[in-house]
């Protein structure tokens, strides 16, 4: 029997700030330019969290059946460890996608039906990250997916369903949130370079190598800082409070640039996720207060 603790671990709760952050940032922009619609923001949060959990279970399933998770350095995986059957994990992934689809349909019905197509693309992208015969996560394109869907699409989409208008500050916020979401994945793949290389998983980290991957991580943190400035220029200078995220982002950046490897990179993942959440809170709150 797979315990509830196993299922919770399989959902990878440390990655969930990456699902909360874009909704906070997008809602902050919506409040600044028009008015936040809180019930839509909550539905957007359900969509984002369910997609994140679905992606995590889908990756667990696909990597597990391929044997990629047979020798992990990081947290336990359900299929790879034998704690759950591949079929059960696959069902859990599609159940999470179903929750995201249900909440997304309500948003589409009350905003614009073309959002259904956006949601479908999100689910397909989530599954084929590590699923299918040629998963793009194995081709070094995982960071692109994370930046686009958990950055740009999530933030701009959250703003749009509340304002029904295109807003440049939402795009800038999407860049910042997406950069830090990418940094989480970069740190994860940096840790897994040895095992991914053996398993034939050609992530961006494997392709770039250890040293350049560390530089990419630091660059993404700088992009997130630049995005704060861009949001402030487009809205209010109070948004510069968002630069306070650097207090949380600099320690993991020093660890990455200092050569941390293996288990020493696990705390970097949590710290980067916390930095992303702090980024969104410190940017969103000033936008809410001056709206």
PDB file of N, CA and C in Angstrom, residues 24-115:
ATOM      1  N   UNK A  24       0.011  35.029  -7.800  1.00  0.00           N
ATOM      2  CA  UNK A  24       0.168  36.226  -6.975  1.00  0.00           C
ATOM      3  C   UNK A  24       0.606  37.417  -7.821  1.00  0.00           C
ATOM      4  N   UNK A  25       1.617  37.197  -8.655  1.00  0.00           N
ATOM      5  CA  UNK A  25       2.131  38.288  -9.493  1.00  0.00           C
ATOM      6  C   UNK A  25       1.073  38.773 -10.475  1.00  0.00           C
ATOM      7  N   UNK A  26       0.393  37.852 -11.132  1.00  0.00           N
ATOM      8  CA  UNK A  26      -0.629  38.227 -12.100  1.00  0.00           C
ATOM      9  C   UNK A  26      -1.794  38.959 -11.454  1.00  0.00           C
ATOM     10  N   UNK A  27      -2.164  38.548 -10.257  1.00  0.00           N
ATOM     11  CA  UNK A  27      -3.254  39.216  -9.549  1.00  0.00           C
ATOM     12  C   UNK A  27      -2.843  40.615  -9.110  1.00  0.00           C
ATOM     13  N   UNK A  28      -1.579  40.772  -8.722  1.00  0.00           N
ATOM     14  CA  UNK A  28      -1.093  42.101  -8.369  1.00  0.00           C
ATOM     15  C   UNK A  28      -1.194  43.065  -9.534  1.00  0.00           C
ATOM     16  N   UNK A  29      -0.807  42.595 -10.712  1.00  0.00           N
ATOM     17  CA  UNK A  29      -0.905  43.436 -11.909  1.00  0.00           C
ATOM     18  C   UNK A  29      -2.368  43.741 -12.215  1.00  0.00           C
ATOM     19  N   UNK A  30      -3.238  42.746 -12.105  1.00  0.00           N
ATOM     20  CA  UNK A  30      -4.664  42.953 -12.368  1.00  0.00           C
ATOM     21  C   UNK A  30      -5.236  44.007 -11.434  1.00  0.00           C
ATOM     22  N   UNK A  31      -4.847  43.959 -10.170  1.00  0.00           N
ATOM     23  CA  UNK A  31      -5.340  44.937  -9.206  1.00  0.00           C
ATOM     24  C   UNK A  31      -4.854  46.337  -9.544  1.00  0.00           C
ATOM     25  N   UNK A  32      -3.623  46.430 -10.024  1.00  0.00           N
ATOM     26  CA  UNK A  32      -3.062  47.751 -10.335  1.00  0.00           C
ATOM     27  C   UNK A  32      -3.738  48.392 -11.544  1.00  0.00           C
ATOM     28  N   UNK A  33      -3.958  47.624 -12.601  1.00  0.00           N
ATOM     29  CA  UNK A  33      -4.465  48.213 -13.844  1.00  0.00           C
ATOM     30  C   UNK A  33      -5.987  48.289 -13.882  1.00  0.00           C
ATOM     31  N   UNK A  34      -6.662  47.467 -13.081  1.00  0.00           N
ATOM     32  CA  UNK A  34      -8.121  47.457 -13.127  1.00  0.00           C
ATOM     33  C   UNK A  34      -8.667  47.131 -11.748  1.00  0.00           C
ATOM     34  N   UNK A  35      -8.964  45.879 -11.557  1.00  0.00           N
ATOM     35  CA  UNK A  35      -9.492  45.434 -10.277  1.00  0.00           C
ATOM     36  C   UNK A  35      -9.328  43.927 -10.186  1.00  0.00           C
ATOM     37  N   UNK A  36      -8.806  43.468  -9.062  1.00  0.00           N
ATOM     38  CA  UNK A  36      -8.648  42.029  -8.886  1.00  0.00           C
ATOM     39  C   UNK A  36     -10.015  41.373  -8.728  1.00  0.00           C
ATOM     40  N   UNK A  37     -10.189  40.258  -9.410  1.00  0.00           N
ATOM     41  CA  UNK A  37     -11.422  39.466  -9.271  1.00  0.00           C
ATOM     42  C   UNK A  37     -11.022  38.228  -8.487  1.00  0.00           C
ATOM     43  N   UNK A  38     -11.282  38.234  -7.203  1.00  0.00           N
ATOM     44  CA  UNK A  38     -10.666  37.255  -6.309  1.00  0.00           C
ATOM     45  C   UNK A  38     -11.103  35.827  -6.576  1.00  0.00           C
ATOM     46  N   UNK A  39     -12.363  35.634  -6.969  1.00  0.00           N
ATOM     47  CA  UNK A  39     -12.776  34.257  -7.219  1.00  0.00           C
ATOM     48  C   UNK A  39     -12.090  33.700  -8.464  1.00  0.00           C
ATOM     49  N   UNK A  40     -11.802  34.587  -9.438  1.00  0.00           N
ATOM     50  CA  UNK A  40     -11.060  34.131 -10.611  1.00  0.00           C
ATOM     51  C   UNK A  40      -9.602  33.871 -10.255  1.00  0.00           C
ATOM     52  N   UNK A  41      -9.051  34.694  -9.366  1.00  0.00           N
ATOM     53  CA  UNK A  41      -7.672  34.470  -8.916  1.00  0.00           C
ATOM     54  C   UNK A  41      -7.556  33.123  -8.210  1.00  0.00           C
ATOM     55  N   UNK A  42      -8.566  32.785  -7.399  1.00  0.00           N
ATOM     56  CA  UNK A  42      -8.544  31.498  -6.699  1.00  0.00           C
ATOM     57  C   UNK A  42      -8.662  30.332  -7.677  1.00  0.00           C
ATOM     58  N   UNK A  43      -9.504  30.485  -8.695  1.00  0.00           N
ATOM     59  CA  UNK A  43      -9.601  29.432  -9.711  1.00  0.00           C
ATOM     60  C   UNK A  43      -8.288  29.294 -10.479  1.00  0.00           C
ATOM     61  N   UNK A  44      -7.656  30.426 -10.786  1.00  0.00           N
ATOM     62  CA  UNK A  44      -6.358  30.379 -11.467  1.00  0.00           C
ATOM     63  C   UNK A  44      -5.335  29.661 -10.597  1.00  0.00           C
ATOM     64  N   UNK A  45      -5.427  29.859  -9.280  1.00  0.00           N
ATOM     65  CA  UNK A  45      -4.515  29.172  -8.365  1.00  0.00           C
ATOM     66  C   UNK A  45      -4.760  27.668  -8.386  1.00  0.00           C
ATOM     67  N   UNK A  46      -6.018  27.267  -8.436  1.00  0.00           N
ATOM     68  CA  UNK A  46      -6.346  25.838  -8.526  1.00  0.00           C
ATOM     69  C   UNK A  46      -5.750  25.248  -9.799  1.00  0.00           C
ATOM     70  N   UNK A  47      -5.918  25.961 -10.917  1.00  0.00           N
ATOM     71  CA  UNK A  47      -5.371  25.493 -12.190  1.00  0.00           C
ATOM     72  C   UNK A  47      -3.861  25.330 -12.086  1.00  0.00           C
ATOM     73  N   UNK A  48      -3.191  26.352 -11.559  1.00  0.00           N
ATOM     74  CA  UNK A  48      -1.736  26.334 -11.486  1.00  0.00           C
ATOM     75  C   UNK A  48      -1.218  25.228 -10.577  1.00  0.00           C
ATOM     76  N   UNK A  49      -1.815  25.095  -9.396  1.00  0.00           N
ATOM     77  CA  UNK A  49      -1.381  24.043  -8.459  1.00  0.00           C
ATOM     78  C   UNK A  49      -1.642  22.654  -9.021  1.00  0.00           C
ATOM     79  N   UNK A  50      -2.813  22.466  -9.627  1.00  0.00           N
ATOM     80  CA  UNK A  50      -3.141  21.146 -10.172  1.00  0.00           C
ATOM     81  C   UNK A  50      -2.215  20.782 -11.326  1.00  0.00           C
ATOM     82  N   UNK A  51      -1.893  21.759 -12.169  1.00  0.00           N
ATOM     83  CA  UNK A  51      -0.952  21.482 -13.262  1.00  0.00           C
ATOM     84  C   UNK A  51       0.423  21.121 -12.721  1.00  0.00           C
ATOM     85  N   UNK A  52       0.873  21.836 -11.676  1.00  0.00           N
ATOM     86  CA  UNK A  52       2.188  21.548 -11.105  1.00  0.00           C
ATOM     87  C   UNK A  52       2.234  20.133 -10.532  1.00  0.00           C
ATOM     88  N   UNK A  53       1.207  19.775  -9.781  1.00  0.00           N
ATOM     89  CA  UNK A  53       1.144  18.422  -9.215  1.00  0.00           C
ATOM     90  C   UNK A  53       1.056  17.392 -10.328  1.00  0.00           C
ATOM     91  N   UNK A  54       0.245  17.692 -11.352  1.00  0.00           N
ATOM     92  CA  UNK A  54       0.130  16.775 -12.479  1.00  0.00           C
ATOM     93  C   UNK A  54       1.451  16.565 -13.193  1.00  0.00           C
ATOM     94  N   UNK A  55       2.188  17.653 -13.413  1.00  0.00           N
ATOM     95  CA  UNK A  55       3.518  17.555 -14.031  1.00  0.00           C
ATOM     96  C   UNK A  55       4.432  16.687 -13.180  1.00  0.00           C
ATOM     97  N   UNK A  56       4.389  16.887 -11.862  1.00  0.00           N
ATOM     98  CA  UNK A  56       5.272  16.140 -10.975  1.00  0.00           C
ATOM     99  C   UNK A  56       4.972  14.643 -11.004  1.00  0.00           C
ATOM    100  N   UNK A  57       3.684  14.291 -10.959  1.00  0.00           N
ATOM    101  CA  UNK A  57       3.324  12.869 -11.044  1.00  0.00           C
ATOM    102  C   UNK A  57       3.633  12.298 -12.424  1.00  0.00           C
ATOM    103  N   UNK A  58       3.400  13.100 -13.469  1.00  0.00           N
ATOM    104  CA  UNK A  58       3.685  12.632 -14.830  1.00  0.00           C
ATOM    105  C   UNK A  58       5.177  12.372 -15.006  1.00  0.00           C
ATOM    106  N   UNK A  59       6.011  13.267 -14.480  1.00  0.00           N
ATOM    107  CA  UNK A  59       7.463  13.064 -14.562  1.00  0.00           C
ATOM    108  C   UNK A  59       7.892  11.843 -13.775  1.00  0.00           C
ATOM    109  N   UNK A  60       7.277  11.664 -12.598  1.00  0.00           N
ATOM    110  CA  UNK A  60       7.571  10.497 -11.771  1.00  0.00           C
ATOM    111  C   UNK A  60       7.261   9.223 -12.551  1.00  0.00           C
ATOM    112  N   UNK A  61       6.104   9.204 -13.190  1.00  0.00           N
ATOM    113  CA  UNK A  61       5.707   8.023 -13.970  1.00  0.00           C
ATOM    114  C   UNK A  61       6.650   7.780 -15.146  1.00  0.00           C
ATOM    115  N   UNK A  62       6.845   8.816 -15.972  1.00  0.00           N
ATOM    116  CA  UNK A  62       7.623   8.634 -17.203  1.00  0.00           C
ATOM    117  C   UNK A  62       9.083   8.312 -16.914  1.00  0.00           C
ATOM    118  N   UNK A  63       9.689   9.047 -15.971  1.00  0.00           N
ATOM    119  CA  UNK A  63      11.086   8.766 -15.622  1.00  0.00           C
ATOM    120  C   UNK A  63      11.216   7.398 -14.960  1.00  0.00           C
ATOM    121  N   UNK A  64      10.193   7.047 -14.173  1.00  0.00           N
ATOM    122  CA  UNK A  64      10.236   5.756 -13.479  1.00  0.00           C
ATOM    123  C   UNK A  64      10.204   4.587 -14.434  1.00  0.00           C
ATOM    124  N   UNK A  65       9.300   4.627 -15.418  1.00  0.00           N
ATOM    125  CA  UNK A  65       9.193   3.495 -16.344  1.00  0.00           C
ATOM    126  C   UNK A  65      10.393   3.425 -17.284  1.00  0.00           C
ATOM    127  N   UNK A  66      11.083   4.548 -17.482  1.00  0.00           N
ATOM    128  CA  UNK A  66      12.290   4.549 -18.319  1.00  0.00           C
ATOM    129  C   UNK A  66      13.532   4.117 -17.539  1.00  0.00           C
ATOM    130  N   UNK A  67      13.413   4.114 -16.218  1.00  0.00           N
ATOM    131  CA  UNK A  67      14.561   3.750 -15.396  1.00  0.00           C
ATOM    132  C   UNK A  67      15.461   4.918 -15.055  1.00  0.00           C
ATOM    133  N   UNK A  68      15.055   6.131 -15.425  1.00  0.00           N
ATOM    134  CA  UNK A  68      15.878   7.305 -15.152  1.00  0.00           C
ATOM    135  C   UNK A  68      16.022   7.554 -13.656  1.00  0.00           C
ATOM    136  N   UNK A  69      14.986   7.186 -12.873  1.00  0.00           N
ATOM    137  CA  UNK A  69      14.990   7.440 -11.437  1.00  0.00           C
ATOM    138  C   UNK A  69      15.534   6.263 -10.634  1.00  0.00           C
ATOM    139  N   UNK A  70      16.164   5.306 -11.301  1.00  0.00           N
ATOM    140  CA  UNK A  70      16.629   4.108 -10.586  1.00  0.00           C
ATOM    141  C   UNK A  70      17.719   4.428  -9.569  1.00  0.00           C
ATOM    142  N   UNK A  71      18.510   5.460  -9.817  1.00  0.00           N
ATOM    143  CA  UNK A  71      19.619   5.799  -8.915  1.00  0.00           C
ATOM    144  C   UNK A  71      19.608   7.302  -8.691  1.00  0.00           C
ATOM    145  N   UNK A  72      18.732   7.750  -7.783  1.00  0.00           N
ATOM    146  CA  UNK A  72      18.528   9.172  -7.574  1.00  0.00           C
ATOM    147  C   UNK A  72      19.363   9.699  -6.429  1.00  0.00           C
ATOM    148  N   UNK A  73      19.746  10.986  -6.560  1.00  0.00           N
ATOM    149  CA  UNK A  73      20.394  11.699  -5.464  1.00  0.00           C
ATOM    150  C   UNK A  73      19.351  12.463  -4.668  1.00  0.00           C
ATOM    151  N   UNK A  74      18.307  12.919  -5.330  1.00  0.00           N
ATOM    152  CA  UNK A  74      17.300  13.768  -4.721  1.00  0.00           C
ATOM    153  C   UNK A  74      16.226  12.991  -3.993  1.00  0.00           C
ATOM    154  N   UNK A  75      15.087  13.665  -3.701  1.00  0.00           N
ATOM    155  CA  UNK A  75      13.983  13.054  -2.957  1.00  0.00           C
ATOM    156  C   UNK A  75      13.429  11.809  -3.636  1.00  0.00           C
ATOM    157  N   UNK A  76      12.709  11.035  -2.839  1.00  0.00           N
ATOM    158  CA  UNK A  76      12.137   9.768  -3.307  1.00  0.00           C
ATOM    159  C   UNK A  76      11.156   9.987  -4.457  1.00  0.00           C
ATOM    160  N   UNK A  77      11.152   9.038  -5.383  1.00  0.00           N
ATOM    161  CA  UNK A  77      10.181   9.025  -6.465  1.00  0.00           C
ATOM    162  C   UNK A  77       9.328   7.768  -6.331  1.00  0.00           C
ATOM    163  N   UNK A  78       8.052   7.906  -6.586  1.00  0.00           N
ATOM    164  CA  UNK A  78       7.101   6.824  -6.339  1.00  0.00           C
ATOM    165  C   UNK A  78       7.381   5.592  -7.184  1.00  0.00           C
ATOM    166  N   UNK A  79       7.506   5.778  -8.500  1.00  0.00           N
ATOM    167  CA  UNK A  79       7.715   4.635  -9.389  1.00  0.00           C
ATOM    168  C   UNK A  79       9.142   4.119  -9.272  1.00  0.00           C
ATOM    169  N   UNK A  80      10.094   5.029  -9.286  1.00  0.00           N
ATOM    170  CA  UNK A  80      11.501   4.636  -9.229  1.00  0.00           C
ATOM    171  C   UNK A  80      11.849   3.861  -7.970  1.00  0.00           C
ATOM    172  N   UNK A  81      11.202   4.220  -6.847  1.00  0.00           N
ATOM    173  CA  UNK A  81      11.488   3.549  -5.576  1.00  0.00           C
ATOM    174  C   UNK A  81      10.644   2.292  -5.380  1.00  0.00           C
ATOM    175  N   UNK A  82       9.617   2.122  -6.215  1.00  0.00           N
ATOM    176  CA  UNK A  82       8.721   0.985  -6.057  1.00  0.00           C
ATOM    177  C   UNK A  82       7.621   1.223  -5.032  1.00  0.00           C
ATOM    178  N   UNK A  83       7.495   2.467  -4.546  1.00  0.00           N
ATOM    179  CA  UNK A  83       6.477   2.770  -3.535  1.00  0.00           C
ATOM    180  C   UNK A  83       5.071   2.756  -4.121  1.00  0.00           C
ATOM    181  N   UNK A  84       4.955   2.965  -5.426  1.00  0.00           N
ATOM    182  CA  UNK A  84       3.644   2.941  -6.086  1.00  0.00           C
ATOM    183  C   UNK A  84       3.807   2.349  -7.482  1.00  0.00           C
ATOM    184  N   UNK A  85       2.737   1.770  -7.988  1.00  0.00           N
ATOM    185  CA  UNK A  85       2.795   1.192  -9.328  1.00  0.00           C
ATOM    186  C   UNK A  85       2.768   2.293 -10.375  1.00  0.00           C
ATOM    187  N   UNK A  86       3.373   2.047 -11.537  1.00  0.00           N
ATOM    188  CA  UNK A  86       3.309   3.044 -12.610  1.00  0.00           C
ATOM    189  C   UNK A  86       1.873   3.423 -12.964  1.00  0.00           C
ATOM    190  N   UNK A  87       0.979   2.448 -12.995  1.00  0.00           N
ATOM    191  CA  UNK A  87      -0.417   2.734 -13.353  1.00  0.00           C
ATOM    192  C   UNK A  87      -1.051   3.696 -12.360  1.00  0.00           C
ATOM    193  N   UNK A  88      -0.810   3.488 -11.072  1.00  0.00           N
ATOM    194  CA  UNK A  88      -1.400   4.352 -10.051  1.00  0.00           C
ATOM    195  C   UNK A  88      -0.885   5.783 -10.177  1.00  0.00           C
ATOM    196  N   UNK A  89       0.395   5.932 -10.442  1.00  0.00           N
ATOM    197  CA  UNK A  89       0.984   7.269 -10.560  1.00  0.00           C
ATOM    198  C   UNK A  89       0.466   7.956 -11.823  1.00  0.00           C
ATOM    199  N   UNK A  90       0.307   7.184 -12.893  1.00  0.00           N
ATOM    200  CA  UNK A  90      -0.238   7.745 -14.131  1.00  0.00           C
ATOM    201  C   UNK A  90      -1.664   8.239 -13.916  1.00  0.00           C
ATOM    202  N   UNK A  91      -2.471   7.463 -13.187  1.00  0.00           N
ATOM    203  CA  UNK A  91      -3.840   7.872 -12.888  1.00  0.00           C
ATOM    204  C   UNK A  91      -3.835   9.140 -12.051  1.00  0.00           C
ATOM    205  N   UNK A  92      -2.922   9.223 -11.080  1.00  0.00           N
ATOM    206  CA  UNK A  92      -2.830  10.417 -10.233  1.00  0.00           C
ATOM    207  C   UNK A  92      -2.490  11.646 -11.065  1.00  0.00           C
ATOM    208  N   UNK A  93      -1.599  11.471 -12.041  1.00  0.00           N
ATOM    209  CA  UNK A  93      -1.221  12.590 -12.902  1.00  0.00           C
ATOM    210  C   UNK A  93      -2.426  13.103 -13.686  1.00  0.00           C
ATOM    211  N   UNK A  94      -3.188  12.185 -14.281  1.00  0.00           N
ATOM    212  CA  UNK A  94      -4.330  12.614 -15.084  1.00  0.00           C
ATOM    213  C   UNK A  94      -5.483  13.110 -14.219  1.00  0.00           C
ATOM    214  N   UNK A  95      -5.568  12.634 -12.977  1.00  0.00           N
ATOM    215  CA  UNK A  95      -6.565  13.180 -12.060  1.00  0.00           C
ATOM    216  C   UNK A  95      -6.257  14.639 -11.757  1.00  0.00           C
ATOM    217  N   UNK A  96      -4.979  14.942 -11.543  1.00  0.00           N
ATOM    218  CA  UNK A  96      -4.574  16.329 -11.293  1.00  0.00           C
ATOM    219  C   UNK A  96      -4.834  17.188 -12.524  1.00  0.00           C
ATOM    220  N   UNK A  97      -4.527  16.664 -13.704  1.00  0.00           N
ATOM    221  CA  UNK A  97      -4.820  17.406 -14.936  1.00  0.00           C
ATOM    222  C   UNK A  97      -6.325  17.640 -15.080  1.00  0.00           C
ATOM    223  N   UNK A  98      -7.116  16.672 -14.636  1.00  0.00           N
ATOM    224  CA  UNK A  98      -8.565  16.815 -14.702  1.00  0.00           C
ATOM    225  C   UNK A  98      -9.068  17.946 -13.818  1.00  0.00           C
ATOM    226  N   UNK A  99      -8.493  18.063 -12.631  1.00  0.00           N
ATOM    227  CA  UNK A  99      -8.855  19.168 -11.731  1.00  0.00           C
ATOM    228  C   UNK A  99      -8.506  20.502 -12.383  1.00  0.00           C
ATOM    229  N   UNK A 100      -7.312  20.579 -12.973  1.00  0.00           N
ATOM    230  CA  UNK A 100      -6.898  21.810 -13.657  1.00  0.00           C
ATOM    231  C   UNK A 100      -7.848  22.130 -14.805  1.00  0.00           C
ATOM    232  N   UNK A 101      -8.260  21.103 -15.565  1.00  0.00           N
ATOM    233  CA  UNK A 101      -9.157  21.320 -16.698  1.00  0.00           C
ATOM    234  C   UNK A 101     -10.520  21.814 -16.242  1.00  0.00           C
ATOM    235  N   UNK A 102     -11.034  21.255 -15.147  1.00  0.00           N
ATOM    236  CA  UNK A 102     -12.349  21.662 -14.652  1.00  0.00           C
ATOM    237  C   UNK A 102     -12.341  23.127 -14.224  1.00  0.00           C
ATOM    238  N   UNK A 103     -11.328  23.518 -13.464  1.00  0.00           N
ATOM    239  CA  UNK A 103     -11.225  24.915 -13.036  1.00  0.00           C
ATOM    240  C   UNK A 103     -10.985  25.830 -14.221  1.00  0.00           C
ATOM    241  N   UNK A 104     -10.184  25.352 -15.176  1.00  0.00           N
ATOM    242  CA  UNK A 104      -9.905  26.146 -16.364  1.00  0.00           C
ATOM    243  C   UNK A 104     -11.138  26.362 -17.224  1.00  0.00           C
ATOM    244  N   UNK A 105     -12.009  25.361 -17.291  1.00  0.00           N
ATOM    245  CA  UNK A 105     -13.247  25.502 -18.070  1.00  0.00           C
ATOM    246  C   UNK A 105     -14.153  26.584 -17.495  1.00  0.00           C
ATOM    247  N   UNK A 106     -14.202  26.682 -16.178  1.00  0.00           N
ATOM    248  CA  UNK A 106     -15.001  27.734 -15.547  1.00  0.00           C
ATOM    249  C   UNK A 106     -14.436  29.102 -15.912  1.00  0.00           C
ATOM    250  N   UNK A 107     -13.115  29.228 -15.860  1.00  0.00           N
ATOM    251  CA  UNK A 107     -12.489  30.501 -16.229  1.00  0.00           C
ATOM    252  C   UNK A 107     -12.746  30.831 -17.696  1.00  0.00           C
ATOM    253  N   UNK A 108     -12.647  29.827 -18.555  1.00  0.00           N
ATOM    254  CA  UNK A 108     -12.882  30.063 -19.982  1.00  0.00           C
ATOM    255  C   UNK A 108     -14.331  30.467 -20.241  1.00  0.00           C
ATOM    256  N   UNK A 109     -15.261  29.801 -19.575  1.00  0.00           N
ATOM    257  CA  UNK A 109     -16.679  30.092 -19.774  1.00  0.00           C
ATOM    258  C   UNK A 109     -17.049  31.499 -19.330  1.00  0.00           C
ATOM    259  N   UNK A 110     -16.300  32.026 -18.365  1.00  0.00           N
ATOM    260  CA  UNK A 110     -16.614  33.359 -17.841  1.00  0.00           C
ATOM    261  C   UNK A 110     -15.675  34.431 -18.373  1.00  0.00           C
ATOM    262  N   UNK A 111     -14.754  34.050 -19.254  1.00  0.00           N
ATOM    263  CA  UNK A 111     -13.804  35.030 -19.800  1.00  0.00           C
ATOM    264  C   UNK A 111     -13.782  34.966 -21.324  1.00  0.00           C
ATOM    265  N   UNK A 112     -13.198  33.899 -21.871  1.00  0.00           N
ATOM    266  CA  UNK A 112     -13.115  33.731 -23.329  1.00  0.00           C
ATOM    267  C   UNK A 112     -12.867  32.260 -23.620  1.00  0.00           C
ATOM    268  N   UNK A 113     -13.624  31.713 -24.581  1.00  0.00           N
ATOM    269  CA  UNK A 113     -13.523  30.279 -24.849  1.00  0.00           C
ATOM    270  C   UNK A 113     -12.203  29.866 -25.472  1.00  0.00           C
ATOM    271  N   UNK A 114     -11.476  30.816 -26.087  1.00  0.00           N
ATOM    272  CA  UNK A 114     -10.193  30.437 -26.664  1.00  0.00           C
ATOM    273  C   UNK A 114      -9.196  30.020 -25.598  1.00  0.00           C
ATOM    274  N   UNK A 115      -9.492  30.347 -24.329  1.00  0.00           N
ATOM    275  CA  UNK A 115      -8.621  29.916 -23.234  1.00  0.00           C
ATOM    276  C   UNK A 115      -8.610  28.397 -23.077  1.00  0.00           C
TER     277      UNK A 115
END
